[in-house]
Coordinates of C-alpha atoms and ligand atoms in Angstrom, one line a residue:
M21 CA -33.5 -26.1 5.1
K22 CA -30.1 -27.2 6.3
I23 CA -28.8 -25.4 9.4
Y24 CA -25.0 -25.4 9.6
D25 CA -23.2 -25.5 13.0
I26 CA -21.0 -22.6 11.9
L27 CA -21.0 -20.3 8.9
I28 CA -17.8 -18.2 8.3
L29 CA -18.4 -15.1 6.1
G30 CA -15.4 -14.3 4.0
G31 CA -12.8 -16.8 2.8
G32 CA -9.6 -15.0 3.5
A33 CA -6.7 -15.4 5.9
S34 CA -8.6 -15.4 9.2
S35 CA -11.5 -17.5 7.9
L36 CA -9.3 -20.3 6.7
M37 CA -7.2 -20.3 9.8
C38 CA -10.4 -20.4 11.9
A39 CA -11.8 -23.3 9.9
S40 CA -8.4 -25.1 10.2
H41 CA -8.7 -25.0 14.0
L42 CA -12.4 -26.0 14.2
K43 CA -13.2 -29.6 15.1
S44 CA -13.8 -31.6 12.0
S45 CA -16.9 -33.1 13.5
L46 CA -18.6 -29.7 13.1
D47 CA -20.7 -28.8 10.1
I48 CA -19.0 -25.7 8.7
A49 CA -19.3 -23.6 5.5
I50 CA -17.2 -20.7 4.3
I51 CA -18.9 -18.1 2.0
D52 CA -16.7 -15.9 -0.2
N53 CA -17.5 -13.6 -3.1
N54 CA -14.3 -14.6 -5.1
P55 CA -13.9 -17.7 -7.3
K56 CA -11.0 -18.8 -5.1
P57 CA -10.3 -18.4 -1.4
A58 CA -7.5 -16.2 0.1
S59 CA -7.2 -13.8 -2.7
K60 CA -5.4 -11.1 -0.6
V61 CA -3.0 -13.7 0.8
K62 CA -2.2 -14.6 -2.8
I63 CA -0.9 -11.2 -3.7
S64 CA 0.4 -10.2 -0.3
G65 CA 4.1 -9.5 0.3
G66 CA 4.7 -9.2 -3.5
G67 CA 3.3 -12.7 -4.0
K68 CA 5.4 -14.3 -1.2
C69 CA 3.2 -13.3 1.9
N70 CA 5.0 -11.7 4.8
I71 CA 3.5 -14.1 7.3
T72 CA 4.8 -12.7 10.6
N73 CA 7.7 -10.9 12.3
V74 CA 10.7 -11.8 14.5
E75 CA 9.5 -9.3 17.0
V76 CA 5.8 -9.4 17.8
S77 CA 4.3 -7.4 20.6
V78 CA 1.1 -5.5 21.4
N79 CA 3.1 -2.3 20.6
N80 CA 3.1 -3.2 16.9
F81 CA -0.7 -2.9 16.8
D82 CA -3.2 0.0 16.9
G83 CA -6.3 -1.4 18.7
E84 CA -7.7 -2.5 22.1
V85 CA -4.6 -3.6 24.0
D86 CA -6.3 -6.4 26.1
L87 CA -7.9 -7.9 23.0
V88 CA -4.6 -8.0 21.1
N89 CA -2.6 -9.2 24.1
H90 CA -5.0 -12.1 24.7
A91 CA -4.9 -13.1 21.0
L92 CA -1.1 -13.0 20.8
Q93 CA -0.9 -15.1 24.0
T94 CA -3.4 -17.6 22.7
Y95 CA -1.7 -18.0 19.3
S96 CA 1.7 -16.5 19.3
K97 CA 4.3 -16.0 16.5
E98 CA 5.9 -19.3 17.8
D99 CA 2.6 -21.1 17.4
L100 CA 2.2 -19.8 13.9
L101 CA 5.8 -20.9 13.0
G102 CA 4.9 -24.3 14.5
F103 CA 1.9 -24.4 12.1
L104 CA 4.2 -23.7 9.2
E105 CA 6.7 -26.3 10.3
K106 CA 3.9 -28.9 10.7
N107 CA 2.9 -28.1 7.1
Q108 CA 6.4 -28.4 5.8
I109 CA 6.7 -24.7 5.1
E110 CA 10.1 -23.3 5.8
P111 CA 9.9 -19.5 5.7
E112 CA 12.8 -17.3 4.9
I113 CA 13.7 -14.4 7.1
R114 CA 14.3 -11.1 5.3
K115 CA 16.2 -8.2 6.8
N116 CA 16.5 -10.2 10.1
R117 CA 12.9 -9.4 10.7
Y118 CA 10.3 -10.5 8.2
Y119 CA 9.1 -14.1 7.7
F120 CA 8.2 -14.7 4.1
C121 CA 7.2 -17.8 2.1
R122 CA 10.2 -18.9 0.1
K123 CA 8.5 -19.7 -3.2
S124 CA 5.1 -18.2 -3.2
S125 CA 2.1 -17.4 -1.1
D126 CA 0.5 -20.6 -2.4
E127 CA 2.6 -22.5 0.2
I128 CA 0.5 -21.0 3.0
I129 CA -2.7 -20.9 1.0
N130 CA -2.4 -24.6 0.2
A131 CA -1.6 -25.5 3.9
L132 CA -4.7 -23.5 5.0
K133 CA -6.9 -25.2 2.4
R134 CA -5.7 -28.6 3.4
N135 CA -6.3 -28.0 7.1
S136 CA -9.8 -26.6 6.5
C137 CA -10.9 -29.3 4.0
H138 CA -13.6 -30.4 6.4
A139 CA -15.4 -27.1 5.7
E140 CA -17.7 -26.6 2.7
Y141 CA -16.6 -23.8 0.4
I142 CA -19.4 -21.7 -1.1
L143 CA -17.6 -19.4 -3.5
N144 CA -18.7 -16.7 -6.0
T145 CA -21.3 -15.8 -3.5
S146 CA -21.8 -12.3 -2.1
V147 CA -23.2 -11.8 1.4
N148 CA -25.8 -9.1 1.4
E149 CA -27.4 -9.2 4.9
V150 CA -27.7 -11.1 8.1
K151 CA -30.6 -11.6 10.4
K152 CA -31.0 -13.6 13.6
I153 CA -34.3 -15.3 14.0
N154 CA -34.7 -16.9 17.4
D155 CA -31.4 -18.8 17.8
T156 CA -30.6 -19.1 14.1
F157 CA -28.6 -16.8 11.8
E158 CA -30.0 -16.3 8.3
V159 CA -27.5 -15.1 5.8
N160 CA -28.9 -13.5 2.7
T161 CA -26.6 -14.0 -0.3
S162 CA -26.5 -13.7 -4.1
R163 CA -27.2 -17.4 -4.1
G164 CA -30.1 -17.5 -1.6
V165 CA -30.3 -17.9 2.2
F166 CA -27.9 -20.0 4.3
K167 CA -28.7 -20.7 7.9
A168 CA -26.4 -21.4 10.9
K169 CA -26.3 -21.7 14.7
K170 CA -23.1 -19.7 15.0
L171 CA -21.8 -17.0 12.6
V172 CA -18.2 -15.8 12.2
V173 CA -17.7 -12.6 10.4
A174 CA -14.3 -12.7 8.7
T175 CA -15.0 -10.3 5.7
G176 CA -11.8 -8.2 6.2
G177 CA -11.4 -4.5 5.4
K178 CA -12.4 -2.2 2.6
S179 CA -9.1 -1.8 0.7
Y180 CA -8.5 -3.4 -2.7
K181 CA -12.1 -3.7 -3.9
T182 CA -10.8 -5.5 -7.0
L183 CA -10.1 -8.5 -4.7
G184 CA -13.6 -8.6 -3.4
A185 CA -13.3 -6.2 -0.4
T186 CA -16.5 -4.7 0.9
E187 CA -17.8 -3.1 4.0
I188 CA -20.3 -5.9 4.7
G189 CA -18.7 -6.7 8.0
L190 CA -19.4 -3.2 9.4
D191 CA -22.9 -3.3 7.9
I192 CA -23.7 -6.5 9.7
A193 CA -22.3 -5.2 13.0
K194 CA -24.3 -2.0 12.6
S195 CA -27.5 -3.9 11.8
F196 CA -27.3 -5.5 15.2
G197 CA -26.5 -2.2 17.0
I198 CA -22.8 -3.1 17.5
K199 CA -20.6 0.0 17.5
V200 CA -17.9 0.4 14.8
K201 CA -15.2 2.8 13.8
E202 CA -15.6 3.6 10.1
F203 CA -12.8 2.2 7.9
S204 CA -10.0 4.5 6.7
P205 CA -7.0 3.6 4.5
A206 CA -3.8 2.6 6.4
L207 CA -0.4 1.2 5.4
V208 CA -0.6 3.5 2.5
G209 CA 1.6 6.1 0.7
M210 CA 1.1 9.7 1.6
T211 CA 0.4 12.8 -0.5
L212 CA 2.2 16.1 0.0
Q213 CA 1.5 19.8 0.6
P214 CA 3.1 22.1 -2.1
A215 CA 5.9 23.0 0.3
Q216 CA 7.1 19.3 0.1
F217 CA 6.6 18.9 -3.6
W218 CA 10.4 18.8 -3.9
M219 CA 10.2 15.2 -2.7
K220 CA 8.2 14.2 -5.8
E221 CA 11.1 15.3 -7.9
L222 CA 13.1 12.5 -6.3
S223 CA 10.7 9.8 -7.5
G224 CA 12.5 6.4 -7.4
L225 CA 15.0 7.2 -4.7
S226 CA 14.8 5.5 -1.3
C227 CA 16.7 5.9 1.9
Y228 CA 16.8 4.6 5.5
V229 CA 15.1 7.0 7.9
H230 CA 13.6 7.3 11.3
I231 CA 10.1 8.8 11.5
T232 CA 8.4 10.1 14.6
V233 CA 4.6 10.3 14.4
E234 CA 2.2 10.6 17.3
E235 CA 4.9 9.5 19.7
K236 CA 5.8 6.4 17.7
L237 CA 9.3 6.0 16.4
L238 CA 9.5 4.0 13.2
K239 CA 12.8 2.8 11.6
E240 CA 12.8 1.7 8.0
E241 CA 13.3 2.7 4.3
M242 CA 11.2 5.5 2.8
L243 CA 10.6 5.8 -1.0
F244 CA 10.1 9.0 -3.0
A245 CA 7.3 8.5 -5.5
H246 CA 5.8 10.6 -8.2
K247 CA 2.5 10.9 -6.2
G248 CA 4.1 11.6 -2.9
I249 CA 6.0 9.4 -0.4
S250 CA 5.9 5.7 0.2
G251 CA 8.0 2.7 1.3
P252 CA 7.8 0.6 4.5
C253 CA 8.5 3.5 6.9
I254 CA 5.8 5.8 5.4
L255 CA 3.3 2.9 5.2
S256 CA 3.7 2.2 9.0
A257 CA 3.6 5.9 9.7
S258 CA 0.3 6.2 7.9
L259 CA -1.2 3.9 10.6
Y260 CA -0.5 6.3 13.4
W261 CA -0.8 9.7 11.5
K262 CA -3.8 11.8 12.5
K263 CA -3.6 14.8 10.3
G264 CA -0.9 16.7 12.2
N265 CA 2.9 16.9 11.8
M266 CA 5.4 14.1 11.5
S267 CA 9.1 14.3 11.6
I268 CA 11.8 12.6 9.4
N269 CA 15.4 12.1 10.6
F270 CA 17.2 11.7 7.3
L271 CA 20.5 10.8 9.0
P272 CA 19.5 8.6 11.9
E273 CA 22.9 6.9 12.2
E274 CA 25.0 10.0 11.8
N275 CA 25.5 13.5 13.4
I276 CA 25.4 16.2 10.7
F277 CA 27.7 18.5 12.8
K278 CA 30.3 15.8 13.2
L279 CA 30.2 15.1 9.5
I280 CA 30.8 18.7 8.5
S281 CA 33.3 19.6 11.2
G282 CA 36.5 21.0 9.7
S283 CA 35.7 19.9 6.2
K284 CA 36.6 22.0 3.1
K285 CA 34.1 20.0 1.0
L286 CA 30.6 21.1 -0.2
L287 CA 27.9 20.3 2.2
S288 CA 26.1 18.0 -0.3
S289 CA 29.4 16.0 -0.7
V290 CA 29.7 15.2 3.0
I291 CA 26.1 14.3 3.6
P292 CA 25.9 10.5 3.2
L293 CA 22.7 10.4 1.1
P294 CA 22.2 10.2 -2.6
K295 CA 23.5 13.5 -4.0
R296 CA 20.1 14.4 -5.6
L297 CA 18.5 14.0 -2.2
S298 CA 21.2 15.9 -0.3
K299 CA 20.9 18.9 -2.7
A300 CA 17.1 18.9 -2.6
L301 CA 17.0 18.6 1.1
L302 CA 19.4 21.5 1.7
E303 CA 17.3 23.7 -0.6
A304 CA 14.1 22.6 1.3
I305 CA 15.6 23.6 4.7
G306 CA 17.0 26.9 3.3
V307 CA 20.7 26.1 3.5
K308 CA 23.0 27.0 0.6
D309 CA 25.3 24.2 -0.7
I310 CA 28.6 25.8 0.3
E311 CA 31.8 24.7 1.9
C312 CA 31.2 23.2 5.3
K313 CA 33.7 25.5 7.0
K314 CA 31.8 28.6 5.8
I315 CA 28.5 27.8 7.4
S316 CA 27.1 30.5 9.6
K317 CA 25.5 30.0 13.0
E318 CA 22.0 30.7 11.5
M319 CA 22.6 28.0 8.8
R320 CA 23.8 25.5 11.5
E321 CA 20.4 25.9 13.2
K322 CA 18.6 25.2 9.9
L323 CA 21.0 22.3 9.2
A324 CA 19.7 20.5 12.3
C325 CA 16.4 20.0 10.5
I326 CA 18.1 17.1 8.6
H327 CA 17.6 15.2 11.8
N328 CA 14.1 16.6 12.4
Y329 CA 12.3 17.5 9.1
E330 CA 8.8 18.4 10.3
F331 CA 5.9 18.6 7.9
A332 CA 2.2 17.7 7.6
P333 CA 1.3 15.3 4.8
A334 CA -1.7 16.3 2.7
G335 CA -3.4 12.9 2.9
N336 CA -2.9 9.4 1.6
F337 CA -3.2 7.4 -1.7
G338 CA -6.6 6.0 -0.6
F339 CA -8.3 2.6 -0.4
T340 CA -7.2 1.4 -3.8
K341 CA -3.5 1.5 -2.7
A342 CA -3.9 0.8 1.1
E343 CA -2.7 -2.6 2.3
V344 CA -5.3 -2.5 5.2
S345 CA -8.2 -0.6 6.6
R346 CA -7.9 1.0 10.0
G347 CA -11.1 0.9 12.0
G348 CA -13.7 -1.9 12.3
V349 CA -15.9 -3.4 15.0
L350 CA -14.8 -1.8 18.3
G351 CA -12.8 -4.0 20.6
K352 CA -14.9 -3.2 23.5
E353 CA -17.9 -4.7 21.7
L354 CA -16.2 -8.2 21.8
E355 CA -15.5 -10.7 24.5
E356 CA -11.7 -10.7 24.8
K357 CA -11.4 -14.5 25.2
T358 CA -13.8 -15.5 22.4
L359 CA -14.3 -12.5 20.1
E360 CA -18.0 -13.1 20.4
S361 CA -20.2 -10.0 20.3
M362 CA -21.2 -8.9 23.9
Q363 CA -24.6 -8.0 22.5
V364 CA -25.4 -10.8 20.1
E365 CA -24.9 -14.4 21.3
G366 CA -23.3 -16.6 18.7
L367 CA -22.0 -13.8 16.5
Y368 CA -18.2 -13.5 16.2
F369 CA -15.8 -11.1 14.5
I370 CA -12.2 -11.9 13.5
G371 CA -9.4 -10.5 11.4
E372 CA -9.3 -7.1 9.8
V373 CA -13.0 -6.4 10.3
V374 CA -12.1 -5.9 14.0
D375 CA -10.7 -2.5 15.0
V376 CA -7.1 -3.8 15.3
T377 CA -4.5 -2.9 12.7
G378 CA -0.9 -4.0 12.6
E379 CA 2.2 -2.2 11.4
L380 CA 3.9 -3.2 8.2
G381 CA 5.9 -6.4 8.5
G382 CA 3.6 -9.4 8.8
Y383 CA 1.6 -8.1 11.8
N384 CA -1.7 -8.1 10.0
F385 CA -1.5 -11.8 9.1
Q386 CA -0.4 -12.5 12.7
W387 CA -3.5 -10.7 13.9
A388 CA -5.8 -12.4 11.4
F389 CA -4.4 -15.8 12.4
S390 CA -4.3 -15.2 16.2
S391 CA -7.8 -13.8 16.3
A392 CA -9.0 -16.7 14.2
V393 CA -7.6 -19.3 16.7
V394 CA -9.1 -17.4 19.7
C395 CA -12.5 -17.7 18.0
A396 CA -12.1 -21.3 16.9
S397 CA -10.9 -22.4 20.3
A398 CA -14.0 -20.8 21.9
L399 CA -16.3 -22.4 19.3
N400 CA -14.8 -25.9 19.9
K401 CA -15.9 -25.7 23.5
V402 CA -19.6 -24.8 22.6
N403 CA -22.1 -27.7 22.5
L404 CA -23.5 -27.6 19.0
Ligands
FAD525 C1 -1.5 -5.7 -1.6 C2 -1.6 -6.2 -0.2 C3 -0.4 -6.8 0.4 C4 -0.5 -7.2 1.7 N1 0.6 -7.8 2.2 C5 0.6 -8.2 3.5 C6 1.7 -8.9 4.1 O1 2.7 -9.2 3.4 N2 1.7 -9.2 5.4 C7 0.6 -8.9 6.2 O2 0.6 -9.2 7.4 N3 -0.5 -8.3 5.7 C8 -0.5 -8.0 4.4 N4 -1.6 -7.4 3.8 C9 -2.8 -7.3 4.7 C10 -3.6 -8.7 4.8 O3 -3.8 -9.2 3.5 C11 -4.9 -8.5 5.5 O4 -4.8 -7.8 6.7 C12 -5.5 -9.9 5.8 O5 -5.7 -10.6 4.6 C13 -6.8 -9.8 6.6 O6 -7.4 -11.1 6.7 P1 -8.9 -11.2 6.8 O7 -9.2 -12.7 6.9 O8 -9.4 -10.4 7.9 O9 -9.5 -10.6 5.5 P2 -9.3 -11.0 4.0 O10 -8.1 -11.9 3.9 O11 -9.3 -9.7 3.2 O12 -10.5 -11.9 3.6 C14 -11.8 -11.4 3.6 C15 -12.6 -12.1 2.5 O13 -14.0 -11.7 2.6 C16 -14.5 -11.6 1.3 N5 -15.6 -10.7 1.3 C17 -15.7 -9.4 1.6 N6 -16.9 -9.0 1.4 C18 -17.7 -10.0 1.1 C19 -19.1 -10.2 0.8 N7 -20.0 -9.2 0.9 N8 -19.5 -11.4 0.5 C20 -18.7 -12.5 0.4 N9 -17.4 -12.4 0.7 C21 -16.9 -11.2 1.0 C22 -13.3 -11.0 0.5 O14 -13.4 -11.2 -0.9 C23 -12.1 -11.8 1.1 O15 -11.9 -12.9 0.4 C24 -1.7 -7.0 2.5 C25 -2.8 -6.5 1.9 C26 -2.8 -6.0 0.6 C27 -4.0 -5.5 0.0

């Protein structure tokens, strides 16, 4: 039976970038359970793929700092932009921050496919189990056994099952005794406790806020939804939230006491938020919508909550809605400079299956691509 030099399990963002950077003289195959590769890239960023961000640093990621740092140094945002340029992709920058494909995610998918055309694609094939016999990996799939000298696990996270997501990456790691953190939904909308159900009544409204969660300060839009709260700021907050309180500053660029000072208008009229939100927010913090001048000392104290509305979400919308999965193969189980398992020679983990998760804004593709290049560079140096 044929023994490949390298088998890459999963045919998503990290897999294709890894194959793109592997020497074309190597005998490589990519196994994926979908009929086409890169199914998550296809739908990402509303079909236009938020590839990376103007500002990328280790602070934008939840995970082992040294691992992330090394990956970002090996393949930085600038390197990624260079790859795009080389492939005639001219991304657009939205909100002065986010790099998106101009026309569609197909621009980057096609570039990745072109650059990885020396790899064989084995599609519509589910990976069930991996064994290592002597120095050879045996991959048990729905289409029989495939063998390889080196194995790269790039099977992503658990969210969006409809796109082929499974937990096989963690199962493989566990079967070799490699420690993992179980997946949990992240970059996901949050559900509310009854005390915050007032927010559901505002479904469809959005506003710019600052959110403080677990000592992280996040600045973006939040969206009120009929199931709870969502929008970029909430999605990023979900990455850091650990069951406790978080705090919303609904007027991050104003001072409520300056706004009301000396005004004869109603409170809800001077608060620069959509009227429905101002009224609901005042009611929620126990302040009557009266003339600004008539506000008592006690009400002033309550009014300060507009800058610091503290509450504990009930939970989140779950894996079906989560953009990513937090958790994965623990960073300390992997060689920082290669992403090879410390325990199993020749076994590598890249992308979302590793316990590194980025904030919203292109950080998860940046990690997928950076970790892929770390691994490919290491494999190119191995004698196969
Ligand atoms: C709706 C949505 C929008 C997103 N938008 C963005 C965005 O704009 N910017 C951003 O940075 N991130 C975004 N993300 C996150 C991003 O898509 C992922 O972090 C990224 O794709 C991870 O790359 P990966 O290679 O690790 O995994 P994936 O790209 O998920 O690839 C893993 C592959 O492995 C395959 N696979 C899994 N199990 C098996 C098995 N048992 N057998 C065979 N194959 C298997 C899967 O089908 C998949 O094709 C978004 C995610 C979602 C769900």
